[in-house]
Amino acid sequence: MPSSTPVRTAGACTPSTNPTSDPVIEGAGVGLRMPHLGELLADADAEQPQLDIPWLELLADNWLAPGGESLGGINRELLDAASERFALTLHGVGLSLGSCGELDMHYLKRIKQLQRHTGARWYSEHCSFSWESQRQHYAPDLLPLPYTDEAVMLLAQHICQVQDFMGEPLLLENVSSYVQYEHSQLTEAEFINAVLHEADCLLLLDINNVYVTSYNETAAQSAEQGQLPPNDLRTQSLASAEHFLRQMPHQRVKEIHLAGHESIERNDHNFLLDTHSQPVCEDVWRLYQRYITEQGPRATLIEWDSDLPSLAQLDGERRNAQNILDECVHSIPAAHAQQSRDNHPWTQELSTQARPTKILSAKVPSKQVLAP
Amino acid sequence: MSTPSLADIQNQWFDWLDQDQPAIGERFASAHTDHPRLGKTCLNNARLDIYRNNRFQVLLQTLQQHYPQTLALVGGDYFKQLVRLYSRQQPPTQRNLHTYGLSQYQGLGQAADDTTPERHTLSFSQFLHANQDIQSRGLVYLAPLAELESALQRAYFASNDSVWDGEGFAQLSPNTQMRCQLQLSHSLTLLDSRWDLEAIINSITPSEERVKSTQKTLQLHTGDFYFVVYRHTHKPQFYALSGNEYRALTHLRAGGIELADWLQQHTSAAASLAQWISRGWISHFIRAAQDDPNHAG
């Protein structure tokens, strides 16, 4: 039987005044998933916390349920508890930056409310589309864009609108892909460079996605030309992923995602599925370590979405990333590290002032300009 | 090779996603130059099917979470078939799936900009009601059960209520109290059914004691049954009502009735009033305009 305890009153929507409203995001964090939240909060409140997780990423769409003034719905208390104890970032999947038609400013407004409420340090979204504007249907997936000049301009225009509205740079994440378009005019690396340059935004570099895409492309090519032995396939995929990573605009890389994937074999055709249901694989750790060693530390996040492990296991993955970051910091001489950090916009304070609307030039990025 | 526009490509993707036959994936790799095409390296439909399967799995999981009792009743395989049909008929029209498949939700999104307008034309329970296969199998209680589950989900996502101001109400004069209008919780839904949904749910998920003592058989009692669905703290729940209680609460939900008139018309419900307030079913009161010191008139 219900008790006579009244349902709590939702307060007015006001910006958070919690002490973490302007936190520094660095080191290795984890994606916050509800089954872990109780344990995370209990540990944070313990006299001697066992975990040392410096920051959490909120999957923004999970906190946009209707009701409760849209700020986390009835889970608002949990949201407030998390934002009081942890530095946060916001990661979205529903904006559909690459869709033709207008951006959903209503959705974006709710993202902004959520960011203000939680004090989340930045907002990231994906280089993909999931909304079809003619029939107004949504696909809960990250559908790949063709790497064309038209897509560059559309994506850049939408990112500029987001940045103007949010008053800060957006972090764009590369997605994993299982298909390629015949009429792509650019490589994926060229495409990302062009978009980041046009929109003047930052990059959330998902190294697992880079590896999954590289593997899938290599496997598809080898299926046509004669199946490669598994070891050769892996070696070539790793080389392809390294080549991709070398082409990234490193000064724009603000955050790195790491996750696990699954290997699928269907009709004698191998591919990797970006499931976020496994530990980070050895090859992705290798790519990450090399990237961090060469380019310097970046805020790093372990994503794990399905078949959730215990928080202890998830924290084990996070500590692996943290150890790599720590080794990198210790191996760089202090003067060099300082110089390196000063040269990186990611170490600079993100502007909280709205920038003037960026007017896109008519210039179309070309392969020649972007080729290394 | 002509390059299709981005809009065409996206339109084609959704054409393909909205169809159910995996073989349609060949369309992308066909020789038709006027269609957006994927590279020759992707002739294998398995790659394309990842996207369609991803979408279906997300929608399946969403409806599994929204309708766990319906799922338990019909089993995973049949539920999957139903979701496949439903998702084809009713693809998501919102970026937020929290309300996918639910009935039109009243009382949600009290703030004007809380949610984008829900454009579902058919909820999952309405779909079940209209599905001929379900009806021919005699599963006519499935749609009412799903409607109850839909109400539970709506209760979960309902706006928070204000706290009943018992002190403020007590300070009013008896006459002023009688002119007040009582308001129901945002989370509250009233349902009537010819099936005893409580018995059905109990026989689907029997309590530990019942498992020990009785065999699990579906209890299908017909008659006039009434239920209230509401949220207590964070947990949605339902409660069986008498016909009189149902009518009394329905009258309050309709609004516009002063407490004195309501008590006169629902004398048997008056005894339950304090209990309903304590349960949070009645969440606040509105003073009559002439009694409200803040009223401009």
PDB file of C-alpha atoms in Angstrom, chain B residues 20-295:
ATOM      1  CA  ASP B  20      10.798  -5.670 -43.964  1.00  0.00           C
ATOM      2  CA  GLN B  21      12.396  -7.937 -46.485  1.00  0.00           C
ATOM      3  CA  PRO B  22      16.177  -8.240 -46.134  1.00  0.00           C
ATOM      4  CA  ALA B  23      16.528  -8.823 -49.879  1.00  0.00           C
ATOM      5  CA  ILE B  24      15.572  -5.233 -50.499  1.00  0.00           C
ATOM      6  CA  GLY B  25      19.137  -4.410 -49.521  1.00  0.00           C
ATOM      7  CA  GLU B  26      20.138  -5.371 -53.027  1.00  0.00           C
ATOM      8  CA  ARG B  27      18.497  -2.197 -54.182  1.00  0.00           C
ATOM      9  CA  PHE B  28      21.434  -0.210 -52.947  1.00  0.00           C
ATOM     10  CA  ALA B  29      23.881  -2.213 -54.884  1.00  0.00           C
ATOM     11  CA  SER B  30      21.805  -2.695 -57.976  1.00  0.00           C
ATOM     12  CA  ALA B  31      22.673  -1.435 -61.414  1.00  0.00           C
ATOM     13  CA  HIS B  32      20.069   1.309 -61.277  1.00  0.00           C
ATOM     14  CA  THR B  33      22.096   4.447 -61.527  1.00  0.00           C
ATOM     15  CA  ASP B  34      19.268   6.657 -60.388  1.00  0.00           C
ATOM     16  CA  HIS B  35      19.366   5.077 -56.942  1.00  0.00           C
ATOM     17  CA  PRO B  36      21.851   5.951 -54.268  1.00  0.00           C
ATOM     18  CA  ARG B  37      24.295   3.129 -54.199  1.00  0.00           C
ATOM     19  CA  LEU B  38      26.745   1.669 -51.844  1.00  0.00           C
ATOM     20  CA  GLY B  39      30.111   0.496 -52.997  1.00  0.00           C
ATOM     21  CA  LYS B  40      30.725  -2.778 -54.745  1.00  0.00           C
ATOM     22  CA  THR B  41      32.543  -3.896 -51.667  1.00  0.00           C
ATOM     23  CA  CYS B  42      29.239  -3.985 -49.860  1.00  0.00           C
ATOM     24  CA  LEU B  43      27.255  -6.266 -52.053  1.00  0.00           C
ATOM     25  CA  ASN B  44      26.710  -8.523 -49.124  1.00  0.00           C
ATOM     26  CA  ASN B  45      23.315  -7.767 -47.710  1.00  0.00           C
ATOM     27  CA  ALA B  46      24.482  -8.770 -44.277  1.00  0.00           C
ATOM     28  CA  ARG B  47      26.235  -5.411 -43.960  1.00  0.00           C
ATOM     29  CA  LEU B  48      23.125  -3.448 -44.779  1.00  0.00           C
ATOM     30  CA  ASP B  49      20.994  -5.613 -42.587  1.00  0.00           C
ATOM     31  CA  ILE B  50      23.049  -4.494 -39.608  1.00  0.00           C
ATOM     32  CA  TYR B  51      21.350  -1.120 -39.802  1.00  0.00           C
ATOM     33  CA  ARG B  52      17.875  -2.509 -40.178  1.00  0.00           C
ATOM     34  CA  ASN B  53      18.516  -5.007 -37.420  1.00  0.00           C
ATOM     35  CA  ASN B  54      19.929  -2.299 -35.144  1.00  0.00           C
ATOM     36  CA  ARG B  55      16.792  -0.264 -35.601  1.00  0.00           C
ATOM     37  CA  PHE B  56      14.514  -3.213 -35.011  1.00  0.00           C
ATOM     38  CA  GLN B  57      16.399  -4.343 -31.913  1.00  0.00           C
ATOM     39  CA  VAL B  58      16.166  -0.887 -30.344  1.00  0.00           C
ATOM     40  CA  LEU B  59      12.422  -0.729 -31.017  1.00  0.00           C
ATOM     41  CA  LEU B  60      11.959  -4.291 -29.773  1.00  0.00           C
ATOM     42  CA  GLN B  61      13.813  -3.529 -26.555  1.00  0.00           C
ATOM     43  CA  THR B  62      11.784  -0.367 -26.099  1.00  0.00           C
ATOM     44  CA  LEU B  63       8.475  -2.211 -26.410  1.00  0.00           C
ATOM     45  CA  GLN B  64       9.741  -5.099 -24.289  1.00  0.00           C
ATOM     46  CA  GLN B  65      10.418  -2.594 -21.528  1.00  0.00           C
ATOM     47  CA  HIS B  66       7.058  -0.908 -21.979  1.00  0.00           C
ATOM     48  CA  TYR B  67       5.010  -4.120 -22.156  1.00  0.00           C
ATOM     49  CA  PRO B  68       6.688  -6.780 -19.992  1.00  0.00           C
ATOM     50  CA  GLN B  69       3.439  -8.544 -19.032  1.00  0.00           C
ATOM     51  CA  THR B  70       2.235  -8.700 -22.618  1.00  0.00           C
ATOM     52  CA  LEU B  71       5.619 -10.125 -23.538  1.00  0.00           C
ATOM     53  CA  ALA B  72       5.419 -12.707 -20.763  1.00  0.00           C
ATOM     54  CA  LEU B  73       1.947 -13.702 -21.838  1.00  0.00           C
ATOM     55  CA  VAL B  74       2.600 -14.268 -25.535  1.00  0.00           C
ATOM     56  CA  GLY B  75       6.259 -15.290 -25.370  1.00  0.00           C
ATOM     57  CA  GLY B  76       9.333 -13.760 -26.951  1.00  0.00           C
ATOM     58  CA  ASP B  77       8.912 -15.123 -30.468  1.00  0.00           C
ATOM     59  CA  TYR B  78       5.323 -14.024 -30.965  1.00  0.00           C
ATOM     60  CA  PHE B  79       6.014 -10.684 -29.316  1.00  0.00           C
ATOM     61  CA  LYS B  80       8.855 -10.175 -31.767  1.00  0.00           C
ATOM     62  CA  GLN B  81       6.526 -10.877 -34.688  1.00  0.00           C
ATOM     63  CA  LEU B  82       4.051  -8.373 -33.324  1.00  0.00           C
ATOM     64  CA  VAL B  83       6.730  -5.722 -32.880  1.00  0.00           C
ATOM     65  CA  ARG B  84       7.995  -6.339 -36.382  1.00  0.00           C
ATOM     66  CA  LEU B  85       4.527  -5.684 -37.773  1.00  0.00           C
ATOM     67  CA  TYR B  86       3.922  -2.743 -35.482  1.00  0.00           C
ATOM     68  CA  SER B  87       7.247  -1.036 -36.130  1.00  0.00           C
ATOM     69  CA  ARG B  88       6.634  -1.305 -39.843  1.00  0.00           C
ATOM     70  CA  GLN B  89       3.209   0.271 -39.503  1.00  0.00           C
ATOM     71  CA  GLN B  90       4.291   2.838 -36.937  1.00  0.00           C
ATOM     72  CA  PRO B  91       7.934   3.808 -37.328  1.00  0.00           C
ATOM     73  CA  PRO B  92       9.130   6.238 -34.650  1.00  0.00           C
ATOM     74  CA  THR B  93       8.247   9.822 -35.394  1.00  0.00           C
ATOM     75  CA  GLN B  94      10.156  11.249 -32.463  1.00  0.00           C
ATOM     76  CA  ARG B  95      13.835  11.292 -31.653  1.00  0.00           C
ATOM     77  CA  ASN B  96      13.062  10.302 -28.110  1.00  0.00           C
ATOM     78  CA  LEU B  97      11.789   6.751 -27.747  1.00  0.00           C
ATOM     79  CA  HIS B  98      10.533   7.059 -24.186  1.00  0.00           C
ATOM     80  CA  THR B  99       6.950   7.212 -25.420  1.00  0.00           C
ATOM     81  CA  TYR B 100       7.243   4.974 -28.478  1.00  0.00           C
ATOM     82  CA  GLY B 101       4.214   2.708 -28.737  1.00  0.00           C
ATOM     83  CA  LEU B 102       2.374   4.283 -25.814  1.00  0.00           C
ATOM     84  CA  SER B 103      -1.162   5.551 -26.032  1.00  0.00           C
ATOM     85  CA  GLN B 104      -1.720   9.258 -26.358  1.00  0.00           C
ATOM     86  CA  TYR B 105      -0.465  10.530 -23.089  1.00  0.00           C
ATOM     87  CA  GLN B 106      -2.439  13.048 -21.159  1.00  0.00           C
ATOM     88  CA  GLY B 107      -0.904  14.916 -18.303  1.00  0.00           C
ATOM     89  CA  LEU B 108       2.594  14.579 -19.673  1.00  0.00           C
ATOM     90  CA  GLY B 109       4.672  17.455 -20.813  1.00  0.00           C
ATOM     91  CA  GLN B 110       2.935  20.066 -18.758  1.00  0.00           C
ATOM     92  CA  ALA B 111       5.492  22.594 -19.827  1.00  0.00           C
ATOM     93  CA  ALA B 112       4.578  23.855 -23.270  1.00  0.00           C
ATOM     94  CA  ASP B 113       7.920  22.933 -24.728  1.00  0.00           C
ATOM     95  CA  ASP B 114       8.430  19.746 -22.798  1.00  0.00           C
ATOM     96  CA  THR B 115       8.001  17.356 -25.678  1.00  0.00           C
ATOM     97  CA  THR B 116       7.526  17.579 -29.366  1.00  0.00           C
ATOM     98  CA  PRO B 117       3.962  16.756 -30.361  1.00  0.00           C
ATOM     99  CA  GLU B 118       3.322  13.045 -30.341  1.00  0.00           C
ATOM    100  CA  ARG B 119       2.338  11.962 -33.838  1.00  0.00           C
ATOM    101  CA  HIS B 120       1.589   8.318 -33.232  1.00  0.00           C
ATOM    102  CA  THR B 121      -1.682   7.410 -34.801  1.00  0.00           C
ATOM    103  CA  LEU B 122      -1.769   3.922 -33.366  1.00  0.00           C
ATOM    104  CA  SER B 123      -0.433   2.857 -29.985  1.00  0.00           C
ATOM    105  CA  PHE B 124       0.829  -0.678 -29.495  1.00  0.00           C
ATOM    106  CA  SER B 125      -2.291  -1.581 -27.528  1.00  0.00           C
ATOM    107  CA  GLN B 126      -4.511  -0.191 -30.292  1.00  0.00           C
ATOM    108  CA  PHE B 127      -2.475  -2.180 -32.780  1.00  0.00           C
ATOM    109  CA  LEU B 128      -3.056  -5.340 -30.742  1.00  0.00           C
ATOM    110  CA  HIS B 129      -6.760  -4.579 -30.588  1.00  0.00           C
ATOM    111  CA  ALA B 130      -6.950  -4.246 -34.369  1.00  0.00           C
ATOM    112  CA  ASN B 131      -4.713  -7.207 -35.168  1.00  0.00           C
ATOM    113  CA  GLN B 132      -6.743  -9.978 -36.746  1.00  0.00           C
ATOM    114  CA  ASP B 133      -4.337 -12.743 -35.876  1.00  0.00           C
ATOM    115  CA  ILE B 134      -4.585 -11.871 -32.193  1.00  0.00           C
ATOM    116  CA  GLN B 135      -8.334 -11.768 -32.334  1.00  0.00           C
ATOM    117  CA  SER B 136      -8.548 -15.073 -34.210  1.00  0.00           C
ATOM    118  CA  ARG B 137      -6.349 -16.686 -31.573  1.00  0.00           C
ATOM    119  CA  GLY B 138      -8.808 -15.561 -28.919  1.00  0.00           C
ATOM    120  CA  LEU B 139      -6.263 -13.276 -27.240  1.00  0.00           C
ATOM    121  CA  VAL B 140      -8.860 -10.564 -26.848  1.00  0.00           C
ATOM    122  CA  TYR B 141      -7.598  -9.636 -23.372  1.00  0.00           C
ATOM    123  CA  LEU B 142      -4.168  -8.770 -24.782  1.00  0.00           C
ATOM    124  CA  ALA B 143      -5.034  -5.241 -25.872  1.00  0.00           C
ATOM    125  CA  PRO B 144      -6.602  -4.262 -22.493  1.00  0.00           C
ATOM    126  CA  LEU B 145      -3.565  -5.684 -20.718  1.00  0.00           C
ATOM    127  CA  ALA B 146      -1.274  -3.665 -22.969  1.00  0.00           C
ATOM    128  CA  GLU B 147      -3.380  -0.578 -22.323  1.00  0.00           C
ATOM    129  CA  LEU B 148      -2.814  -1.034 -18.600  1.00  0.00           C
ATOM    130  CA  GLU B 149       0.913  -1.364 -19.185  1.00  0.00           C
ATOM    131  CA  SER B 150       0.841   1.711 -21.380  1.00  0.00           C
ATOM    132  CA  ALA B 151      -0.814   3.619 -18.535  1.00  0.00           C
ATOM    133  CA  LEU B 152       1.900   2.401 -16.153  1.00  0.00           C
ATOM    134  CA  GLN B 153       4.554   3.739 -18.512  1.00  0.00           C
ATOM    135  CA  ARG B 154       2.727   7.031 -18.847  1.00  0.00           C
ATOM    136  CA  ALA B 155       2.562   7.245 -15.066  1.00  0.00           C
ATOM    137  CA  TYR B 156       6.297   6.682 -14.881  1.00  0.00           C
ATOM    138  CA  PHE B 157       6.994   9.588 -17.206  1.00  0.00           C
ATOM    139  CA  ALA B 158       4.281  11.896 -15.883  1.00  0.00           C
ATOM    140  CA  SER B 159       5.153  15.333 -14.606  1.00  0.00           C
ATOM    141  CA  ASN B 160       5.821  15.669 -10.925  1.00  0.00           C
ATOM    142  CA  ASP B 161       2.867  16.872  -8.875  1.00  0.00           C
ATOM    143  CA  SER B 162       2.731  19.651  -6.374  1.00  0.00           C
ATOM    144  CA  VAL B 163       2.514  18.519  -2.761  1.00  0.00           C
ATOM    145  CA  TRP B 164      -0.998  18.460  -1.301  1.00  0.00           C
ATOM    146  CA  ASP B 165      -1.219  21.570   0.857  1.00  0.00           C
ATOM    147  CA  GLY B 166      -3.090  20.078   3.776  1.00  0.00           C
ATOM    148  CA  GLU B 167      -2.285  22.952   6.069  1.00  0.00           C
ATOM    149  CA  GLY B 168      -3.532  25.496   3.563  1.00  0.00           C
ATOM    150  CA  PHE B 169      -6.716  23.541   2.996  1.00  0.00           C
ATOM    151  CA  ALA B 170      -7.351  23.229   6.734  1.00  0.00           C
ATOM    152  CA  GLN B 171      -7.044  26.982   7.166  1.00  0.00           C
ATOM    153  CA  LEU B 172      -9.889  27.622   4.733  1.00  0.00           C
ATOM    154  CA  SER B 173     -13.364  28.142   6.079  1.00  0.00           C
ATOM    155  CA  PRO B 174     -15.725  25.185   5.581  1.00  0.00           C
ATOM    156  CA  ASN B 175     -17.659  27.140   2.957  1.00  0.00           C
ATOM    157  CA  THR B 176     -14.511  27.987   1.037  1.00  0.00           C
ATOM    158  CA  GLN B 177     -13.370  24.377   1.218  1.00  0.00           C
ATOM    159  CA  MET B 178     -16.656  23.208  -0.269  1.00  0.00           C
ATOM    160  CA  ARG B 179     -16.257  25.593  -3.205  1.00  0.00           C
ATOM    161  CA  CYS B 180     -12.789  24.225  -4.053  1.00  0.00           C
ATOM    162  CA  GLN B 181     -12.163  21.931  -7.003  1.00  0.00           C
ATOM    163  CA  LEU B 182      -9.982  18.879  -6.351  1.00  0.00           C
ATOM    164  CA  GLN B 183      -7.356  17.988  -8.966  1.00  0.00           C
ATOM    165  CA  LEU B 184      -5.996  14.549  -9.741  1.00  0.00           C
ATOM    166  CA  SER B 185      -2.330  13.650 -10.016  1.00  0.00           C
ATOM    167  CA  HIS B 186      -0.702  14.074 -13.419  1.00  0.00           C
ATOM    168  CA  SER B 187       0.339  10.440 -13.259  1.00  0.00           C
ATOM    169  CA  LEU B 188      -3.157   9.085 -12.668  1.00  0.00           C
ATOM    170  CA  THR B 189      -5.058   7.162 -15.341  1.00  0.00           C
ATOM    171  CA  LEU B 190      -8.460   5.554 -14.897  1.00  0.00           C
ATOM    172  CA  LEU B 191      -9.241   2.371 -16.809  1.00  0.00           C
ATOM    173  CA  ASP B 192     -12.312   0.221 -17.168  1.00  0.00           C
ATOM    174  CA  SER B 193     -12.126  -3.268 -18.578  1.00  0.00           C
ATOM    175  CA  ARG B 194     -14.254  -6.323 -19.018  1.00  0.00           C
ATOM    176  CA  TRP B 195     -11.232  -8.364 -17.959  1.00  0.00           C
ATOM    177  CA  ASP B 196      -9.835  -8.703 -14.463  1.00  0.00           C
ATOM    178  CA  LEU B 197      -6.405  -7.419 -15.431  1.00  0.00           C
ATOM    179  CA  GLU B 198      -5.088  -7.742 -11.901  1.00  0.00           C
ATOM    180  CA  ALA B 199      -5.856 -11.471 -11.901  1.00  0.00           C
ATOM    181  CA  ILE B 200      -4.259 -11.859 -15.322  1.00  0.00           C
ATOM    182  CA  ILE B 201      -1.074 -10.132 -14.199  1.00  0.00           C
ATOM    183  CA  ASN B 202      -0.971 -12.110 -10.974  1.00  0.00           C
ATOM    184  CA  SER B 203      -1.253 -15.325 -12.903  1.00  0.00           C
ATOM    185  CA  ILE B 204       1.475 -14.264 -15.318  1.00  0.00           C
ATOM    186  CA  THR B 205       3.847 -13.242 -12.546  1.00  0.00           C
ATOM    187  CA  PRO B 206       2.611 -15.130  -9.496  1.00  0.00           C
ATOM    188  CA  SER B 207       3.826 -14.225  -6.060  1.00  0.00           C
ATOM    189  CA  GLU B 208       6.197 -16.634  -4.331  1.00  0.00           C
ATOM    190  CA  GLU B 209       3.464 -18.031  -2.118  1.00  0.00           C
ATOM    191  CA  ARG B 210       1.160 -18.605  -5.037  1.00  0.00           C
ATOM    192  CA  VAL B 211       3.886 -20.399  -6.969  1.00  0.00           C
ATOM    193  CA  LYS B 212       4.281 -22.836  -4.089  1.00  0.00           C
ATOM    194  CA  SER B 213       0.616 -23.475  -3.573  1.00  0.00           C
ATOM    195  CA  THR B 214      -1.029 -23.371  -6.979  1.00  0.00           C
ATOM    196  CA  GLN B 215      -0.355 -24.221 -10.552  1.00  0.00           C
ATOM    197  CA  LYS B 216       0.268 -21.316 -12.860  1.00  0.00           C
ATOM    198  CA  THR B 217      -2.871 -20.906 -14.924  1.00  0.00           C
ATOM    199  CA  LEU B 218      -4.117 -17.776 -16.571  1.00  0.00           C
ATOM    200  CA  GLN B 219      -7.018 -16.315 -14.636  1.00  0.00           C
ATOM    201  CA  LEU B 220      -9.505 -14.938 -17.158  1.00  0.00           C
ATOM    202  CA  HIS B 221     -12.433 -13.480 -15.284  1.00  0.00           C
ATOM    203  CA  THR B 222     -14.830 -11.263 -17.142  1.00  0.00           C
ATOM    204  CA  GLY B 223     -17.156  -8.671 -15.704  1.00  0.00           C
ATOM    205  CA  ASP B 224     -16.933  -4.956 -14.951  1.00  0.00           C
ATOM    206  CA  PHE B 225     -13.493  -4.100 -13.653  1.00  0.00           C
ATOM    207  CA  TYR B 226     -12.032  -0.708 -12.844  1.00  0.00           C
ATOM    208  CA  PHE B 227      -8.484   0.338 -12.189  1.00  0.00           C
ATOM    209  CA  VAL B 228      -6.494   3.376 -11.277  1.00  0.00           C
ATOM    210  CA  VAL B 229      -2.887   3.678 -12.428  1.00  0.00           C
ATOM    211  CA  TYR B 230      -0.626   6.140 -10.658  1.00  0.00           C
ATOM    212  CA  ARG B 231       2.908   6.723  -9.556  1.00  0.00           C
ATOM    213  CA  HIS B 232       3.976   6.582  -5.972  1.00  0.00           C
ATOM    214  CA  THR B 233       7.403   8.189  -5.563  1.00  0.00           C
ATOM    215  CA  HIS B 234       9.244   6.667  -8.525  1.00  0.00           C
ATOM    216  CA  LYS B 235       7.197   3.522  -8.969  1.00  0.00           C
ATOM    217  CA  PRO B 236       4.130   3.265 -11.194  1.00  0.00           C
ATOM    218  CA  GLN B 237       1.450   0.949  -9.844  1.00  0.00           C
ATOM    219  CA  PHE B 238      -2.209   0.097 -10.306  1.00  0.00           C
ATOM    220  CA  TYR B 239      -5.051  -0.510  -7.937  1.00  0.00           C
ATOM    221  CA  ALA B 240      -8.491  -2.068  -8.391  1.00  0.00           C
ATOM    222  CA  LEU B 241     -11.447   0.258  -7.798  1.00  0.00           C
ATOM    223  CA  SER B 242     -15.118  -0.240  -7.206  1.00  0.00           C
ATOM    224  CA  GLY B 243     -17.492   1.105  -9.813  1.00  0.00           C
ATOM    225  CA  ASN B 244     -18.496   3.939  -7.500  1.00  0.00           C
ATOM    226  CA  GLU B 245     -14.889   4.904  -6.833  1.00  0.00           C
ATOM    227  CA  TYR B 246     -14.141   4.832 -10.554  1.00  0.00           C
ATOM    228  CA  ARG B 247     -17.105   7.099 -11.339  1.00  0.00           C
ATOM    229  CA  ALA B 248     -16.210   9.503  -8.538  1.00  0.00           C
ATOM    230  CA  LEU B 249     -12.633   9.818  -9.707  1.00  0.00           C
ATOM    231  CA  THR B 250     -13.695  10.108 -13.343  1.00  0.00           C
ATOM    232  CA  HIS B 251     -15.913  12.989 -12.345  1.00  0.00           C
ATOM    233  CA  LEU B 252     -12.951  14.724 -10.718  1.00  0.00           C
ATOM    234  CA  ARG B 253     -10.798  14.080 -13.770  1.00  0.00           C
ATOM    235  CA  ALA B 254     -13.392  15.780 -15.959  1.00  0.00           C
ATOM    236  CA  GLY B 255     -12.934  18.864 -13.782  1.00  0.00           C
ATOM    237  CA  GLY B 256     -15.164  21.827 -13.179  1.00  0.00           C
ATOM    238  CA  ILE B 257     -16.998  20.455 -10.178  1.00  0.00           C
ATOM    239  CA  GLU B 258     -16.959  21.993  -6.721  1.00  0.00           C
ATOM    240  CA  LEU B 259     -16.272  19.782  -3.737  1.00  0.00           C
ATOM    241  CA  ALA B 260     -19.763  20.228  -2.303  1.00  0.00           C
ATOM    242  CA  ASP B 261     -21.438  19.099  -5.526  1.00  0.00           C
ATOM    243  CA  TRP B 262     -19.035  16.223  -5.911  1.00  0.00           C
ATOM    244  CA  LEU B 263     -19.668  14.998  -2.383  1.00  0.00           C
ATOM    245  CA  GLN B 264     -23.379  15.212  -2.942  1.00  0.00           C
ATOM    246  CA  GLN B 265     -23.199  13.122  -6.118  1.00  0.00           C
ATOM    247  CA  HIS B 266     -20.681  10.581  -4.783  1.00  0.00           C
ATOM    248  CA  THR B 267     -21.646  10.062  -1.183  1.00  0.00           C
ATOM    249  CA  SER B 268     -20.025   6.646  -0.916  1.00  0.00           C
ATOM    250  CA  ALA B 269     -16.698   7.987  -2.182  1.00  0.00           C
ATOM    251  CA  ALA B 270     -16.512  10.674   0.452  1.00  0.00           C
ATOM    252  CA  ALA B 271     -15.148   8.225   2.994  1.00  0.00           C
ATOM    253  CA  SER B 272     -12.210   7.488   0.684  1.00  0.00           C
ATOM    254  CA  LEU B 273     -11.227  11.100   0.154  1.00  0.00           C
ATOM    255  CA  ALA B 274      -8.577  11.277   2.871  1.00  0.00           C
ATOM    256  CA  GLN B 275      -7.056   8.018   1.670  1.00  0.00           C
ATOM    257  CA  TRP B 276      -6.918   9.219  -1.934  1.00  0.00           C
ATOM    258  CA  ILE B 277      -5.157  12.367  -0.848  1.00  0.00           C
ATOM    259  CA  SER B 278      -2.659  10.394   1.212  1.00  0.00           C
ATOM    260  CA  ARG B 279      -1.950   8.136  -1.773  1.00  0.00           C
ATOM    261  CA  GLY B 280      -1.290  11.145  -3.946  1.00  0.00           C
ATOM    262  CA  TRP B 281      -4.220  10.477  -6.296  1.00  0.00           C
ATOM    263  CA  ILE B 282      -5.578  13.909  -5.438  1.00  0.00           C
ATOM    264  CA  SER B 283      -2.645  16.230  -5.593  1.00  0.00           C
ATOM    265  CA  HIS B 284      -4.002  19.733  -5.144  1.00  0.00           C
ATOM    266  CA  PHE B 285      -7.067  21.945  -4.898  1.00  0.00           C
ATOM    267  CA  ILE B 286      -8.126  25.072  -6.727  1.00  0.00           C
ATOM    268  CA  ARG B 287     -10.014  27.747  -4.857  1.00  0.00           C
ATOM    269  CA  ALA B 288     -13.087  29.240  -6.437  1.00  0.00           C
ATOM    270  CA  ALA B 289     -12.370  32.542  -8.151  1.00  0.00           C
ATOM    271  CA  GLN B 290     -14.378  34.580  -5.652  1.00  0.00           C
ATOM    272  CA  ASP B 291     -12.439  32.981  -2.755  1.00  0.00           C
ATOM    273  CA  ASP B 292      -8.994  33.359  -4.232  1.00  0.00           C
ATOM    274  CA  PRO B 293      -7.184  36.424  -2.871  1.00  0.00           C
ATOM    275  CA  ASN B 294      -4.804  36.276  -5.849  1.00  0.00           C
ATOM    276  CA  HIS B 295      -7.595  36.302  -8.384  1.00  0.00           C
TER     277      HIS B 295
END
